[in-house]
Structures are given as structure tokens and as C-alpha cells.
Short mmCIF file of C-alpha atoms and ligand atoms in Angstrom, two decimals:
data_model
loop_
_atom_site.label_atom_id
_atom_site.label_comp_id
_atom_site.label_asym_id
_atom_site.label_seq_id
_atom_site.Cartn_x
_atom_site.Cartn_y
_atom_site.Cartn_z
CA MET P 1 92.73 -42.80 -27.90
CA ALA P 2 94.78 -44.11 -30.93
CA GLY P 3 96.80 -46.81 -32.27
CA VAL P 4 100.53 -46.56 -33.38
CA THR P 5 101.87 -47.60 -36.65
CA ILE P 6 105.60 -47.82 -37.33
CA ARG P 7 106.99 -48.37 -40.88
CA ASP P 8 110.63 -49.13 -41.86
CA LEU P 9 111.86 -47.02 -38.91
CA ARG P 10 115.52 -46.49 -38.73
CA LYS P 11 117.92 -44.65 -36.42
CA SER P 12 121.64 -43.84 -36.86
CA TYR P 13 124.00 -42.11 -34.48
CA GLY P 14 126.63 -40.82 -36.88
CA SER P 15 127.36 -43.56 -39.04
CA ALA P 16 126.29 -46.31 -36.83
CA GLU P 17 122.74 -47.53 -37.54
CA VAL P 18 121.14 -48.77 -34.24
CA MET P 19 117.50 -49.37 -35.50
CA HIS P 20 117.46 -51.40 -38.66
CA GLY P 21 113.92 -51.01 -40.21
CA VAL P 22 111.21 -51.67 -37.77
CA ASP P 23 107.64 -52.38 -38.80
CA LEU P 24 105.03 -52.54 -36.09
CA ASP P 25 101.24 -52.11 -35.60
CA ILE P 26 100.01 -51.32 -32.24
CA LYS P 27 96.23 -51.35 -31.72
CA ASP P 28 94.10 -48.71 -30.09
CA GLY P 29 93.85 -49.60 -26.35
CA GLU P 30 96.58 -52.40 -26.60
CA PHE P 31 99.03 -52.91 -23.90
CA THR P 32 102.35 -53.41 -25.79
CA VAL P 33 105.69 -54.29 -24.28
CA PHE P 34 108.97 -53.78 -25.76
CA VAL P 35 111.42 -56.32 -24.31
CA GLY P 36 115.05 -57.29 -24.96
CA PRO P 37 118.46 -57.14 -23.43
CA SER P 38 120.21 -53.90 -22.58
CA GLY P 39 121.31 -51.91 -25.49
CA CYS P 40 118.83 -53.69 -28.00
CA GLY P 41 117.12 -50.27 -28.86
CA LYS P 42 114.00 -50.37 -26.78
CA SER P 43 114.44 -46.72 -25.35
CA THR P 44 115.33 -45.44 -28.81
CA LEU P 45 112.23 -46.84 -30.30
CA LEU P 46 110.15 -45.43 -27.56
CA ARG P 47 111.79 -42.00 -27.75
CA MET P 48 111.34 -41.93 -31.42
CA ILE P 49 107.46 -42.52 -30.80
CA ALA P 50 107.54 -39.72 -28.14
CA GLY P 51 109.29 -37.35 -30.54
CA LEU P 52 112.31 -37.03 -28.06
CA GLU P 53 114.69 -38.70 -30.59
CA GLU P 54 114.92 -37.57 -34.17
CA ILE P 55 113.83 -40.21 -36.90
CA THR P 56 116.62 -40.99 -39.33
CA SER P 57 114.12 -42.52 -41.88
CA GLY P 58 110.69 -44.27 -41.95
CA THR P 59 107.51 -43.18 -40.33
CA VAL P 60 105.65 -43.07 -37.00
CA SER P 61 101.96 -42.52 -37.06
CA ILE P 62 99.66 -42.04 -34.07
CA GLY P 63 96.02 -42.38 -35.10
CA ASP P 64 95.84 -41.64 -38.74
CA SER P 65 98.69 -38.95 -38.83
CA VAL P 66 102.26 -39.27 -39.59
CA VAL P 67 103.94 -37.43 -36.55
CA ASN P 68 107.56 -37.49 -37.72
CA GLU P 69 107.66 -33.57 -37.71
CA VAL P 70 105.18 -33.04 -34.85
CA ALA P 71 106.63 -31.70 -31.57
CA PRO P 72 106.54 -34.18 -28.61
CA SER P 73 104.03 -31.90 -26.71
CA LYS P 74 101.60 -32.07 -29.62
CA ARG P 75 101.54 -35.85 -30.34
CA GLY P 76 99.19 -36.78 -27.61
CA VAL P 77 101.62 -38.90 -25.84
CA ALA P 78 102.82 -38.88 -22.20
CA MET P 79 105.86 -40.55 -20.96
CA VAL P 80 106.90 -41.98 -17.62
CA PHE P 81 110.67 -42.41 -17.03
CA GLN P 82 112.66 -44.81 -14.75
CA THR P 83 114.10 -41.90 -12.86
CA TYR P 84 110.63 -40.19 -12.34
CA ALA P 85 111.85 -36.88 -13.51
CA LEU P 86 109.95 -34.78 -11.13
CA TYR P 87 110.72 -31.19 -10.39
CA PRO P 88 112.23 -31.18 -6.89
CA HIS P 89 111.33 -27.69 -5.90
CA MET P 90 107.56 -28.06 -6.58
CA SER P 91 104.79 -29.89 -4.57
CA VAL P 92 103.12 -33.05 -6.01
CA TYR P 93 100.19 -30.92 -7.00
CA LYS P 94 102.32 -28.60 -8.96
CA ASN P 95 104.37 -31.34 -10.62
CA MET P 96 101.02 -33.04 -11.70
CA SER P 97 99.56 -29.66 -12.93
CA PHE P 98 102.49 -28.13 -14.61
CA GLY P 99 102.06 -29.67 -18.09
CA LEU P 100 98.39 -28.56 -18.15
CA LYS P 101 99.23 -25.06 -16.98
CA GLN P 102 101.85 -24.73 -19.87
CA ALA P 103 98.97 -25.88 -22.13
CA LYS P 104 96.82 -23.01 -20.72
CA THR P 105 94.18 -25.54 -19.46
CA PRO P 106 91.61 -23.58 -17.10
CA GLU P 107 92.30 -23.63 -13.47
CA ALA P 108 89.15 -25.53 -12.49
CA GLU P 109 89.89 -28.23 -15.14
CA ILE P 110 93.38 -28.70 -13.94
CA ASP P 111 92.10 -29.05 -10.30
CA ARG P 112 89.53 -31.63 -11.34
CA ARG P 113 91.96 -33.68 -13.36
CA VAL P 114 94.71 -33.64 -10.75
CA LYS P 115 92.26 -34.52 -7.86
CA ALA P 116 90.83 -37.51 -10.03
CA ALA P 117 94.26 -38.84 -10.91
CA ALA P 118 95.36 -38.51 -7.38
CA GLU P 119 92.45 -40.51 -6.18
CA VAL P 120 93.01 -43.26 -8.65
CA LEU P 121 96.70 -43.54 -7.63
CA GLN P 122 95.87 -43.06 -3.93
CA ILE P 123 98.24 -40.17 -3.39
CA THR P 124 95.45 -37.55 -2.42
CA ASP P 125 97.09 -37.06 1.05
CA TYR P 126 100.56 -36.25 -0.49
CA LEU P 127 99.43 -33.51 -2.80
CA GLU P 128 101.10 -30.68 -0.94
CA ARG P 129 104.32 -32.58 -0.16
CA SER P 130 107.41 -32.09 -1.98
CA PRO P 131 108.71 -35.10 -4.00
CA ARG P 132 111.79 -35.12 -1.64
CA ASN P 133 109.52 -36.31 1.17
CA LEU P 134 108.18 -39.34 -0.82
CA SER P 135 109.25 -42.94 -1.13
CA GLY P 136 110.35 -44.13 -4.47
CA GLY P 137 107.03 -45.91 -5.13
CA GLN P 138 105.08 -42.81 -4.25
CA ARG P 139 107.27 -40.61 -6.64
CA GLN P 140 106.64 -43.13 -9.34
CA ARG P 141 102.93 -42.67 -8.81
CA VAL P 142 103.26 -38.98 -9.05
CA ALA P 143 105.05 -39.43 -12.34
CA ILE P 144 102.29 -41.79 -13.57
CA GLY P 145 99.76 -39.20 -12.18
CA ARG P 146 101.27 -36.48 -14.31
CA ALA P 147 100.83 -38.70 -17.27
CA ILE P 148 97.32 -39.37 -16.47
CA VAL P 149 96.22 -35.71 -16.07
CA ARG P 150 97.37 -35.03 -19.75
CA ASP P 151 94.77 -37.60 -20.81
CA PRO P 152 97.26 -38.75 -23.63
CA GLN P 153 96.29 -40.87 -26.62
CA VAL P 154 99.18 -43.20 -25.83
CA PHE P 155 101.11 -43.78 -22.55
CA LEU P 156 104.77 -44.55 -22.82
CA PHE P 157 106.70 -46.16 -20.15
CA ASP P 158 110.45 -46.57 -20.10
CA GLU P 159 111.50 -49.08 -17.54
CA PRO P 160 109.29 -47.34 -14.70
CA LEU P 161 109.70 -49.96 -12.13
CA SER P 162 113.61 -50.41 -12.35
CA ASN P 163 114.37 -48.12 -9.33
CA LEU P 164 111.94 -49.88 -7.09
CA ASP P 165 112.82 -52.83 -4.73
CA ALA P 166 111.46 -56.17 -5.62
CA ALA P 167 108.26 -56.11 -3.38
CA LEU P 168 107.23 -52.61 -4.68
CA ARG P 169 107.93 -53.54 -8.24
CA VAL P 170 105.29 -56.41 -8.07
CA GLN P 171 102.91 -54.12 -6.41
CA THR P 172 103.28 -51.16 -8.80
CA ARG P 173 103.20 -53.63 -11.78
CA LEU P 174 99.75 -54.60 -10.73
CA GLU P 175 98.71 -51.06 -10.31
CA ILE P 176 99.75 -50.32 -13.85
CA ALA P 177 97.84 -53.37 -15.04
CA ARG P 178 94.71 -52.03 -13.19
CA LEU P 179 95.19 -48.59 -14.64
CA HIS P 180 95.27 -50.01 -18.12
CA GLN P 181 92.07 -51.93 -17.37
CA ARG P 182 90.43 -48.84 -15.97
CA LEU P 183 91.40 -46.32 -18.67
CA GLY P 184 91.57 -48.64 -21.67
CA ALA P 185 94.25 -46.54 -23.08
CA THR P 186 97.05 -47.43 -25.40
CA MET P 187 100.15 -48.21 -23.53
CA ILE P 188 103.64 -48.86 -24.54
CA TYR P 189 105.98 -50.16 -21.96
CA VAL P 190 109.72 -50.84 -22.13
CA THR P 191 111.37 -53.31 -19.84
CA HIS P 192 114.35 -55.84 -20.00
CA ASP P 193 112.33 -58.03 -17.52
CA GLN P 194 110.63 -60.93 -19.17
CA VAL P 195 108.40 -61.40 -16.16
CA GLU P 196 107.01 -57.95 -16.48
CA ALA P 197 106.56 -58.51 -20.18
CA MET P 198 104.70 -61.73 -19.66
CA THR P 199 102.44 -60.43 -16.91
CA LEU P 200 101.44 -56.95 -18.31
CA ALA P 201 101.42 -57.33 -22.08
CA ASP P 202 98.54 -57.84 -24.48
CA LYS P 203 101.39 -58.03 -27.14
CA ILE P 204 105.11 -58.46 -26.46
CA VAL P 205 107.59 -57.24 -28.99
CA VAL P 206 110.92 -58.95 -28.51
CA LEU P 207 113.88 -56.80 -29.70
CA ARG P 208 117.61 -57.76 -30.12
CA ASP P 209 120.30 -55.53 -31.74
CA GLY P 210 117.85 -53.05 -33.28
CA ARG P 211 115.59 -55.57 -34.87
CA ILE P 212 112.33 -57.18 -34.09
CA GLU P 213 112.74 -60.86 -33.36
CA GLN P 214 109.07 -61.69 -32.72
CA VAL P 215 105.76 -59.97 -31.97
CA GLY P 216 103.02 -62.05 -30.19
CA THR P 217 100.86 -62.56 -27.19
CA PRO P 218 102.72 -63.81 -24.06
CA ILE P 219 101.39 -67.38 -24.61
CA ASP P 220 102.46 -67.35 -28.30
CA LEU P 221 105.93 -66.47 -27.37
CA TYR P 222 106.00 -68.99 -24.63
CA GLU P 223 104.50 -71.88 -26.60
CA ARG P 224 105.92 -71.02 -30.10
CA PRO P 225 109.04 -68.91 -29.88
CA ALA P 226 110.07 -68.00 -33.42
CA ASN P 227 113.72 -68.66 -32.73
CA GLY P 228 116.26 -69.81 -30.24
CA PHE P 229 116.92 -66.26 -29.01
CA VAL P 230 113.18 -65.80 -28.11
CA ALA P 231 113.05 -69.34 -26.72
CA GLN P 232 115.76 -68.55 -24.14
CA PHE P 233 114.71 -64.85 -23.43
CA ILE P 234 111.14 -65.73 -22.44
CA GLY P 235 110.64 -68.12 -19.47
CA SER P 236 112.60 -68.49 -16.25
CA PRO P 237 114.57 -70.62 -15.77
CA LYS P 238 115.33 -70.33 -19.48
CA MET P 239 114.74 -73.07 -22.01
CA ASN P 240 117.35 -75.89 -22.13
CA PHE P 241 118.97 -76.69 -25.48
CA PHE P 242 120.27 -80.10 -26.46
CA ASN P 243 122.37 -81.33 -29.30
CA VAL P 244 119.80 -83.60 -30.45
CA GLY P 245 118.61 -83.33 -34.24
CA GLU P 246 115.08 -84.34 -33.56
CA VAL P 247 112.96 -86.64 -31.41
CA VAL P 248 111.21 -89.59 -33.15
CA ASN P 249 108.68 -91.76 -31.24
CA GLY P 250 110.26 -90.56 -27.99
CA THR P 251 113.93 -91.30 -28.92
CA ALA P 252 116.70 -88.81 -29.73
CA HIS P 253 117.92 -88.77 -33.24
CA ALA P 254 120.64 -87.37 -35.49
CA PRO P 255 123.00 -85.21 -33.27
CA ASP P 256 124.79 -84.25 -36.40
CA ALA P 257 121.72 -82.87 -38.16
CA ASP P 258 121.39 -79.11 -38.86
CA THR P 259 118.81 -78.67 -36.00
CA TYR P 260 118.85 -78.80 -32.28
CA ILE P 261 115.96 -79.26 -29.78
CA GLY P 262 114.98 -77.18 -26.93
CA ILE P 263 112.79 -78.18 -23.85
CA ARG P 264 111.64 -75.86 -20.92
CA PRO P 265 112.68 -76.89 -17.48
CA GLU P 266 108.97 -77.29 -16.40
CA HIS P 267 108.32 -79.68 -19.22
CA MET P 268 110.98 -82.26 -18.51
CA GLN P 269 109.82 -85.37 -16.84
CA PRO P 270 112.19 -87.94 -15.11
CA CYS P 271 111.90 -91.48 -16.60
CA ALA P 272 114.05 -94.69 -17.05
CA LEU P 273 117.43 -94.23 -18.69
CA ASP P 274 116.63 -96.36 -21.50
CA THR P 275 113.53 -94.55 -22.57
CA ALA P 276 115.12 -91.13 -21.98
CA ILE P 277 115.49 -88.42 -24.67
CA VAL P 278 118.37 -86.70 -22.53
CA SER P 279 120.09 -87.69 -19.49
CA GLY P 280 122.32 -85.91 -17.11
CA ARG P 281 124.35 -86.32 -13.97
CA LEU P 282 122.78 -84.76 -10.84
CA GLU P 283 124.84 -81.87 -9.69
CA LEU P 284 122.68 -79.55 -7.32
CA ILE P 285 119.24 -79.22 -6.06
CA GLU P 286 117.75 -75.91 -5.18
CA ASN P 287 114.66 -76.72 -3.08
CA LEU P 288 112.16 -73.81 -2.97
CA GLY P 289 109.44 -75.78 -1.11
CA GLU P 290 106.80 -75.24 -3.71
CA TYR P 291 109.09 -76.90 -6.29
CA ALA P 292 112.82 -77.89 -6.81
CA LEU P 293 115.20 -76.63 -9.43
CA VAL P 294 117.47 -79.48 -10.35
CA HIS P 295 120.64 -78.83 -11.97
CA LEU P 296 122.16 -81.58 -14.18
CA ILE P 297 125.27 -81.93 -16.26
CA GLY P 298 124.38 -83.38 -19.61
CA GLU P 299 126.23 -85.99 -21.77
CA ALA P 300 128.10 -83.47 -24.03
CA GLY P 301 128.92 -81.45 -20.80
CA ASN P 302 126.15 -78.97 -21.32
CA ASP P 303 124.26 -78.07 -18.26
CA PHE P 304 120.54 -78.07 -18.02
CA ILE P 305 117.79 -77.39 -15.45
CA VAL P 306 114.72 -79.28 -14.61
CA LYS P 307 111.83 -77.92 -12.53
CA MET P 308 110.35 -80.67 -10.52
CA GLU P 309 107.31 -80.78 -8.05
CA GLN P 310 109.46 -82.71 -5.67
CA ALA P 311 113.25 -83.07 -5.32
CA PRO P 312 114.41 -86.34 -6.95
CA VAL P 313 115.54 -89.24 -4.60
CA GLN P 314 118.91 -89.72 -6.47
CA ALA P 315 122.13 -88.60 -4.98
CA LYS P 316 124.66 -86.22 -6.44
CA GLY P 317 126.41 -87.75 -9.36
CA ASP P 318 123.64 -90.17 -10.18
CA MET P 319 122.37 -90.30 -13.86
CA ILE P 320 118.88 -89.32 -14.50
CA GLY P 321 116.82 -89.68 -17.64
CA PHE P 322 114.23 -87.26 -19.00
CA THR P 323 111.63 -87.18 -21.65
CA ALA P 324 108.98 -84.59 -22.52
CA PRO P 325 105.59 -84.33 -24.18
CA VAL P 326 106.05 -84.28 -28.06
CA ASP P 327 104.10 -80.77 -28.19
CA ARG P 328 106.60 -79.39 -25.59
CA ILE P 329 109.76 -80.08 -27.61
CA HIS P 330 110.97 -77.10 -29.79
CA ARG P 331 113.33 -77.39 -32.70
CA PHE P 332 115.58 -74.79 -34.12
CA ASP P 333 117.92 -74.49 -37.16
CA LYS P 334 121.43 -74.58 -36.02
CA ALA P 335 122.67 -72.01 -38.61
CA THR P 336 119.74 -69.48 -38.46
CA GLY P 337 118.24 -70.14 -35.17
CA LEU P 338 114.71 -70.34 -36.65
CA ARG P 339 111.94 -72.56 -35.50
CA HIS P 340 111.33 -75.65 -37.40
CA ASP P 341 107.62 -76.83 -37.41
CA SER P 342 107.72 -80.33 -38.83
P1 LIG F 1 117.96 -50.19 -24.61
O1 LIG F 1 116.98 -49.15 -24.04
O2 LIG F 1 117.17 -51.35 -25.18
O3 LIG F 1 118.89 -50.64 -23.45
P2 LIG F 1 119.00 -48.02 -26.15
O4 LIG F 1 117.81 -47.66 -27.17
O5 LIG F 1 119.19 -47.00 -25.09
O6 LIG F 1 118.81 -49.50 -25.58
O7 LIG F 1 120.27 -48.09 -27.16
C1 LIG F 1 120.35 -48.72 -28.33
C2 LIG F 1 121.55 -48.56 -28.97
O8 LIG F 1 121.85 -47.18 -29.32
C3 LIG F 1 122.76 -48.96 -28.11
O9 LIG F 1 123.86 -49.72 -28.90
C4 LIG F 1 123.24 -47.61 -27.64
O10 LIG F 1 124.64 -47.65 -27.29
C5 LIG F 1 123.03 -46.86 -28.85
N1 LIG F 1 122.82 -45.30 -28.47
C6 LIG F 1 121.81 -44.82 -27.61
N2 LIG F 1 121.76 -43.44 -27.51
C7 LIG F 1 122.94 -43.17 -28.23
C8 LIG F 1 123.57 -41.75 -28.59
N3 LIG F 1 123.02 -40.61 -27.89
N4 LIG F 1 124.59 -41.83 -29.20
C9 LIG F 1 125.24 -43.04 -29.76
N5 LIG F 1 124.65 -44.14 -29.51
C10 LIG F 1 123.52 -44.31 -28.82
MG1 LIG F 2 116.67 -48.17 -22.11
#
């Protein structure tokens, strides 16, 4: 096993630079998730680590060696793709053993590894089937099995669950988490889904437009987002923003200041209008039984959402005031978006 070190990594297609100097340290055995909106550079970054995409400048190291010029098959990495990329005319067994055969691994060793991986993934009964006769979830398990048999130093996953339906996504996500616990291997996982990032990661890397916005544990990012972008990307429903400069002794101040505040829907508490930090007109209630999502229209016309254990008693159109614990009120700079910590 090995960690991954990335220094001032850049990628251009023609004259267009799409990765703008990324620095990142991934520890041996860590589960790291790259998350961000579509087009932010997650796949490009992963493919540069895999060796599938040429590096324009900067370095990628796996363990102690720079691998910029090392062929993908010699980097000790194994990649799992969204589209599975299985050979349709080969059995599951052959799909899983193909890479080892290419590497001239002895037959008995191949057999041992394929059977052990199949056991872990519970696909032993399908080994002689063709991928064509498997469900999407089973195919993705074969693709993961093909990675496991190679016993890589680093596993790379590019949106491996995106082609699965919602229930299977949750189940397969758990299987990947168990696999990481069991193997203790370094894993790098790309997704645009913040729930996958929060649930799987030891460390989340939030990307936007070819730059890293923040690196941290899921809880770091949730509790102390470095800027307004991360604040709204992590958490669902997303954080509410208000044109309030700061909150002093529980009251809103300075709408004209160069800062604004953010409060997560689950941290807003209803209160009397005269003690409220913000207030809004009740527009719509989504009652999910376990909790209600209450949609309101704020004073300046900005909508916000409050997550409440019970739906409010007020009627549509009524004004409701809200407060929040002081340590749950985030403050960001209007010009730079950066977090203020005073
Ligand atoms: P993500 O995986 O986060 O959705 P990508 O890494 O695929 O994003 O793409 C990052 C950026 O690089 C995007 O702006 C995309 O249009 C651009 N890009 C990716 N591949 C190519 C290519 N082969 N040629 C030109 N631009 C590309
Ligand atoms: Mg991608």
C-alpha cells in the first residue's frame, strides 16, 4: 500500500488550462473523496493519478516515487469506472483474471485471487456467466473484483455508483465502505454526490473549476466550511444565506456590511418575531413524517428552508421568526466568499 502526493499539478487541453495547480497529500490507507459539480476536474485529476491522462506540469507520486512517466499498468493502481468497462464476450471469471494473465501471474495464483475476491463480493455463483446476464449492481461488483485481484496500492473509483438505481446505490456504497475497512487500502473516489462524499470519506477534497476549495474530514466541512461555495455544496438541503452582516447578542446587524451570514436548515429554531435573527413568510411545507421541510420567503425576497421536527402550526402567508445557536451561525465575506472567524 502507499499514499499519494500531488504537487502543483496542472492540466491543459490545447491552450485551455483546466487544472490550475493542485497540491494534495493522501495518506496510506486513507479513503479520500473528490467531490464537486460536473466539469470541475474530478475525473481529470483521477485519470492523471491513474496515468490515463498526460500531466501538463507538476508531479504525482505514489509511495516515494514520482510516477509521471510510469505506465498506468506499472503504477500499482486499479481503476473502477462508472460504465464498468467489462469485456462483454468474456465470462465474469475471465474478466476478473484478464489483467493478471496479461501480467503473466501463475494460473494457480490467479485462481486463488479471483475466488477470494468473488467470495468477498458475493459473486462466486456468477463466475461462469457473461456480464450481459448480470444486473447493473452485479456488473459493478465484477468491476470492483477485477480491481481487487490486482492487489493494487491504490484503488481509484470514478463515480462507480452513478449508473445504479437509488436503492442499489445505497447498498453498494455500504459494500465499498466495508471493503475499505476490510482491505485497509488507499482509495480515491470521485463523485458529484455530497452524500456519498460525507458517508464514505476519511477526507473530502472539494473541487471547483480546477481548483481545490477545501480539504478536510466530513465533519470539518460541515461545521467549518472554508467559504460560501463549500458551505452550500455540503449538506442537504443546502445552507441558507441571509443579507445580515453579523449577529450580535442574538440580533441581526449591519446588512450593508461586507459580510453575510449562513445558517443550515437544521439549525434554525422558530422564535417570537421580536427576538428573531431572520423571519420569513410561510410558503410551503413538505412533511416527510420524520421531519418537515418548511419553505419560507424572507424579507428581502430570498427564499430559505427550515428543517423542523414537526410542521409549524402557522398558516400559509404567516410570518415566522427564527434564531440559531451562535456557534451554528457562519459568516462569509461578500467579495471573496471566505469564512470569517471572529
Ligand atoms: P468532472 O469529472 O469533474 O465532471 P472533468 O475532469 O471530466 O470534470 O473535466 C474537467 C474540465 O476539463 C471540463 O471543463 C471539461 O470540459 C474539460 N475536459 C475534459 N476532458 C477534455 C478533453 N479531452 N478535451 C478538452 N477538454 C476536456
Ligand atoms: Mg467525471
